[in-house]
Tab-separated table of C-alpha atoms in Angstrom:
chain	number	residue	atom	x	y	z
A	1	ILE	CA	-1.092	-21.719	-3.702
A	2	ARG	CA	-3.961	-19.610	-2.097
A	3	ILE	CA	-5.185	-16.079	-3.121
A	4	VAL	CA	-7.693	-14.284	-1.017
A	5	ALA	CA	-8.969	-11.002	-2.710
A	6	ASP	CA	-11.206	-8.274	-1.453
A	7	ALA	CA	-13.918	-6.914	-3.645
A	8	GLY	CA	-16.523	-6.441	-0.885
A	9	PRO	CA	-17.892	-3.513	1.083
A	10	LEU	CA	-15.775	-1.014	3.043
A	11	GLY	CA	-17.051	-1.793	6.493
A	12	TYR	CA	-20.060	-2.074	8.718
A	13	LEU	CA	-23.235	-0.017	8.065
A	14	SER	CA	-23.312	3.574	7.113
A	15	ILE	CA	-20.057	4.736	8.908
A	16	ALA	CA	-18.190	1.579	7.664
A	17	ALA	CA	-16.695	0.951	11.103
A	18	PRO	CA	-14.292	-0.690	11.578
A	19	GLY	CA	-13.433	-1.143	8.009
A	20	HIS	CA	-10.110	-0.601	6.248
A	21	ALA	CA	-9.598	1.066	2.893
A	22	ASP	CA	-8.424	-2.134	1.244
A	23	ALA	CA	-10.545	-2.548	-1.860
A	24	LEU	CA	-8.843	-4.915	-4.336
A	25	ALA	CA	-6.197	-5.872	-1.876
A	26	PHE	CA	-5.349	-9.617	-1.440
A	27	THR	CA	-3.218	-12.011	0.382
A	28	LEU	CA	-1.000	-14.838	-1.070
A	29	SER	CA	0.378	-17.958	0.530
A	30	ALA	CA	2.168	-21.015	-0.855
A	31	GLY	CA	2.734	-24.327	0.724
A	32	GLY	CA	0.885	-23.153	3.780
A	33	LYS	CA	3.252	-20.270	4.248
A	34	SER	CA	2.123	-16.663	3.970
A	35	LEU	CA	3.936	-14.425	1.509
A	36	LEU	CA	1.727	-11.345	1.011
A	37	VAL	CA	-0.144	-10.450	4.239
A	38	ASP	CA	-2.803	-8.060	5.534
A	39	THR	CA	-0.792	-5.891	7.867
A	40	GLY	CA	-3.292	-6.024	10.719
A	41	THR	CA	-5.024	-3.577	12.985
A	42	PHE	CA	-2.456	-2.742	15.772
A	43	GLY	CA	-4.900	-1.176	18.029
A	44	TYR	CA	-8.190	0.850	18.338
A	45	GLY	CA	-6.755	3.332	20.759
A	46	ALA	CA	-3.173	3.462	19.276
A	47	GLY	CA	-3.159	7.159	18.405
A	48	THR	CA	-4.157	8.864	15.340
A	49	ARG	CA	-1.017	8.293	13.246
A	50	TRP	CA	-0.768	4.447	13.746
A	51	ARG	CA	-4.572	3.824	13.763
A	52	ARG	CA	-4.856	5.720	10.511
A	53	HIS	CA	-1.955	3.943	8.985
A	54	PHE	CA	-3.106	0.482	9.637
A	55	LYS	CA	-6.598	1.359	8.323
A	56	GLY	CA	-5.282	3.146	5.333
A	57	THR	CA	-4.872	2.016	1.667
A	58	SER	CA	-1.025	2.097	1.910
A	59	ALA	CA	-1.200	-0.619	4.507
A	60	HIS	CA	-2.616	-3.055	2.061
A	61	ASN	CA	-1.707	-4.936	-1.137
A	62	THR	CA	-3.325	-2.615	-3.538
A	63	VAL	CA	-2.891	0.661	-5.571
A	64	VAL	CA	-2.651	4.279	-3.938
A	65	VAL	CA	-3.435	7.224	-6.094
A	66	ASP	CA	-1.927	10.620	-5.308
A	67	GLY	CA	-1.030	9.571	-1.766
A	68	LEU	CA	-4.684	9.250	-0.767
A	69	ASP	CA	-6.769	6.591	0.859
A	70	GLN	CA	-9.589	5.108	-1.345
A	71	SER	CA	-12.144	6.480	1.100
A	72	ASP	CA	-11.969	9.687	3.094
A	73	TYR	CA	-10.817	9.100	6.641
A	74	GLY	CA	-13.226	10.639	9.188
A	75	GLY	CA	-12.115	9.232	12.463
A	76	SER	CA	-11.021	5.890	14.258
A	77	PHE	CA	-14.440	4.351	13.459
A	78	LEU	CA	-15.734	6.634	10.571
A	79	TRP	CA	-15.208	6.725	6.888
A	80	LEU	CA	-16.618	9.316	4.491
A	81	ASN	CA	-17.181	8.898	0.767
A	82	HIS	CA	-17.029	5.218	0.822
A	83	ALA	CA	-15.142	3.461	-1.934
A	84	GLN	CA	-17.646	0.871	-3.705
A	85	ALA	CA	-16.062	-2.259	-4.995
A	86	GLN	CA	-17.565	-4.882	-7.296
A	87	ALA	CA	-16.496	-8.144	-8.753
A	88	GLN	CA	-17.102	-7.996	-12.561
A	89	ALA	CA	-15.985	-11.542	-13.604
A	90	VAL	CA	-15.036	-14.713	-11.939
A	91	ASP	CA	-13.729	-17.900	-13.707
A	92	LEU	CA	-12.078	-20.532	-11.377
A	93	THR	CA	-12.889	-23.418	-13.714
A	94	GLY	CA	-10.467	-23.152	-16.621
A	95	GLU	CA	-6.666	-23.682	-16.995
A	96	VAL	CA	-6.290	-19.921	-16.221
A	97	GLN	CA	-8.206	-18.916	-13.244
A	98	GLN	CA	-9.249	-15.151	-13.191
A	99	LEU	CA	-10.972	-12.568	-11.067
A	100	VAL	CA	-11.753	-9.078	-12.367
A	101	ALA	CA	-12.916	-6.360	-9.898
A	102	VAL	CA	-13.248	-2.647	-9.740
A	103	HIS	CA	-13.634	0.129	-7.231
A	104	ASN	CA	-14.630	3.794	-7.582
A	105	GLY	CA	-12.958	5.364	-4.614
A	106	TYR	CA	-10.839	7.663	-6.541
A	107	ARG	CA	-13.573	8.945	-8.616
A	108	ARG	CA	-13.934	11.707	-6.139
A	109	LEU	CA	-10.752	13.330	-7.417
A	110	PRO	CA	-10.894	16.549	-9.664
A	111	ASP	CA	-9.626	14.236	-12.473
A	112	PRO	CA	-11.550	11.038	-11.584
A	113	VAL	CA	-9.614	7.764	-11.569
A	114	MET	CA	-11.207	4.278	-11.793
A	115	HIS	CA	-9.096	1.313	-10.665
A	116	ARG	CA	-9.846	-2.042	-12.197
A	117	ARG	CA	-7.662	-5.049	-11.083
A	118	THR	CA	-7.476	-8.429	-12.739
A	119	TRP	CA	-5.880	-11.456	-11.039
A	120	GLN	CA	-4.779	-14.221	-13.469
A	121	TYR	CA	-3.348	-17.507	-12.082
A	122	HIS	CA	-1.680	-20.141	-14.150
A	123	ALA	CA	1.060	-22.777	-13.601
A	124	ALA	CA	2.330	-21.147	-10.417
A	125	THR	CA	2.411	-17.660	-11.873
A	126	LEU	CA	0.140	-14.942	-10.682
A	127	THR	CA	-0.234	-11.908	-12.999
A	128	ILE	CA	-1.706	-8.669	-11.468
A	129	ILE	CA	-3.172	-6.331	-14.086
A	130	ASP	CA	-3.942	-2.843	-12.627
A	131	GLU	CA	-5.986	-0.619	-15.124
A	132	LEU	CA	-6.173	3.130	-14.173
A	133	VAL	CA	-8.841	4.991	-16.224
A	134	CYS	CA	-8.332	8.831	-16.174
A	135	SER	CA	-7.563	11.942	-18.158
A	136	GLY	CA	-4.766	13.649	-16.345
A	137	ARG	CA	-1.509	13.229	-14.337
A	138	HIS	CA	-1.464	11.145	-11.122
A	139	ASP	CA	1.159	9.707	-8.769
A	140	ILE	CA	0.844	5.929	-8.430
A	141	GLU	CA	2.119	3.460	-5.851
A	142	ILE	CA	1.401	-0.254	-5.691
A	143	PHE	CA	2.124	-1.883	-2.295
A	144	TRP	CA	3.242	-5.392	-1.570
A	145	HIS	CA	3.457	-6.325	2.138
A	146	PHE	CA	5.422	-9.440	2.769
A	147	ALA	CA	5.103	-11.634	5.835
A	148	PRO	CA	7.798	-10.921	8.569
A	149	GLU	CA	9.217	-14.421	8.041
A	150	CYS	CA	10.177	-13.639	4.465
A	151	SER	CA	13.555	-12.597	3.457
A	152	VAL	CA	13.056	-9.921	0.826
A	153	SER	CA	15.596	-8.405	-1.612
A	154	LEU	CA	15.550	-6.230	-4.699
A	155	GLN	CA	17.511	-7.608	-7.599
A	156	ALA	CA	18.434	-5.862	-10.851
A	157	ALA	CA	16.256	-2.861	-9.628
A	158	ALA	CA	13.134	-4.497	-11.023
A	159	ILE	CA	12.849	-7.913	-9.372
A	160	VAL	CA	11.730	-8.321	-5.821
A	161	VAL	CA	12.580	-11.766	-4.367
A	162	ALA	CA	10.924	-13.220	-1.249
A	163	GLU	CA	11.919	-16.572	0.368
A	164	ARG	CA	10.795	-18.371	3.379
A	165	ASP	CA	10.754	-22.031	4.522
A	166	GLY	CA	11.340	-23.466	1.024
A	167	VAL	CA	8.934	-21.038	-0.647
A	168	ARG	CA	10.296	-18.557	-3.212
A	169	ALA	CA	8.448	-15.856	-5.060
A	170	GLU	CA	9.800	-13.478	-7.670
A	171	LEU	CA	7.806	-10.321	-8.278
A	172	ALA	CA	8.539	-8.419	-11.478
A	173	CYS	CA	8.032	-4.636	-11.351
A	174	PRO	CA	6.090	-3.372	-14.395
A	175	ASP	CA	7.589	-1.052	-16.924
A	176	GLY	CA	7.090	2.609	-16.154
A	177	LEU	CA	7.381	2.215	-12.287
A	178	ALA	CA	10.448	2.122	-10.036
A	179	ALA	CA	10.751	-0.485	-7.254
A	180	THR	CA	11.970	0.118	-3.681
A	181	VAL	CA	11.805	-2.089	-0.520
A	182	VAL	CA	11.301	-0.510	2.868
A	183	LYS	CA	11.232	-1.954	6.447
A	184	GLY	CA	10.132	-0.304	9.693
A	185	GLN	CA	9.881	3.161	8.241
A	186	GLU	CA	8.577	5.633	10.770
A	187	GLN	CA	7.500	8.688	8.551
A	188	PRO	CA	5.494	8.106	6.608
A	189	PRO	CA	4.792	4.686	8.232
A	190	ARG	CA	5.695	1.856	5.860
A	191	GLY	CA	6.811	-1.666	6.347
A	192	TRP	CA	4.987	-2.694	9.464
A	193	PHE	CA	2.913	-5.752	10.510
A	194	SER	CA	0.681	-6.318	13.447
A	195	SER	CA	-0.309	-9.844	14.500
A	196	GLU	CA	-2.107	-8.752	17.769
A	197	PHE	CA	-3.296	-5.617	19.465
A	198	ASP	CA	-0.581	-3.108	20.624
A	199	VAL	CA	2.125	-5.145	18.857
A	200	LYS	CA	3.769	-4.129	15.663
A	201	VAL	CA	7.009	-5.402	14.079
A	202	PRO	CA	8.970	-4.277	11.020
A	203	THR	CA	8.392	-6.260	7.742
A	204	SER	CA	9.467	-5.773	4.215
A	205	THR	CA	7.150	-3.842	1.944
A	206	ALA	CA	7.889	-3.443	-1.752
A	207	VAL	CA	6.675	-0.295	-3.394
A	208	PHE	CA	6.325	0.220	-7.164
A	209	ALA	CA	5.979	3.986	-7.780
A	210	GLY	CA	5.644	6.367	-10.682
A	211	ALA	CA	3.449	8.875	-12.549
A	212	ILE	CA	0.825	8.368	-15.013
A	213	HIS	CA	-0.771	10.692	-17.728
A	214	GLY	CA	-4.215	9.306	-18.708
A	215	ASN	CA	-5.342	5.770	-19.076
A	216	THR	CA	-2.533	3.350	-17.982
A	217	THR	CA	-2.216	-0.404	-17.479
A	218	PHE	CA	0.457	-2.080	-15.304
A	219	ARG	CA	1.246	-5.793	-15.056
A	220	SER	CA	3.065	-7.176	-12.046
A	221	ARG	CA	3.960	-10.920	-12.034
A	222	PHE	CA	4.671	-13.352	-9.365
A	223	ARG	CA	6.528	-16.571	-10.143
A	224	ILE	CA	6.200	-18.944	-7.268
A	225	SER	CA	8.083	-22.117	-6.409
A	226	VAL	CA	7.823	-24.463	-3.475
A	227	ALA	CA	10.657	-26.850	-2.543
């Protein structure tokens, strides 16, 4: 099982080109098979809507606050008010492996929000702990983009099941959020994957959505099995 997480800079130099607003996003594979994916780039000249979508926070496996990108979109190769991400703790030596990271992209809101994410892996179970530190009300969405090869279903309104090539993952929606699965949605764009320039295909994206009032913590759990 491999987890690749992003707690690095937004992009290249002062304009952050051609970075994506993907702080604290990650990919997940098991048995050499991708489960959660980076959705790709699609194209540099693909038009404002699709270029912005694939660069945006909602196209990555992380948390969106109030429907906004973590950084302000300034153009195809320009980001304003860059989100700063930082790894706070890493322990890959014990029985429970853990990474803790934080970003400040939503501190620019009138009611600032800090997002801290903890990855905890133990015995084929990955727990994602999202801490949102704020004072007021905010709309929250947690995005999970599955590989196009995955068959994805929503069971009992709170469990997302993804299966492919002998690999199975069950993702439990945390209390306080509602789970949906979308695929190939045009407006707003959701559920798309691009493996190469100028090519995009529908893929299943799970969205855990709801509202918070002040400091809130969500726990999402993956239980993974490989045949």
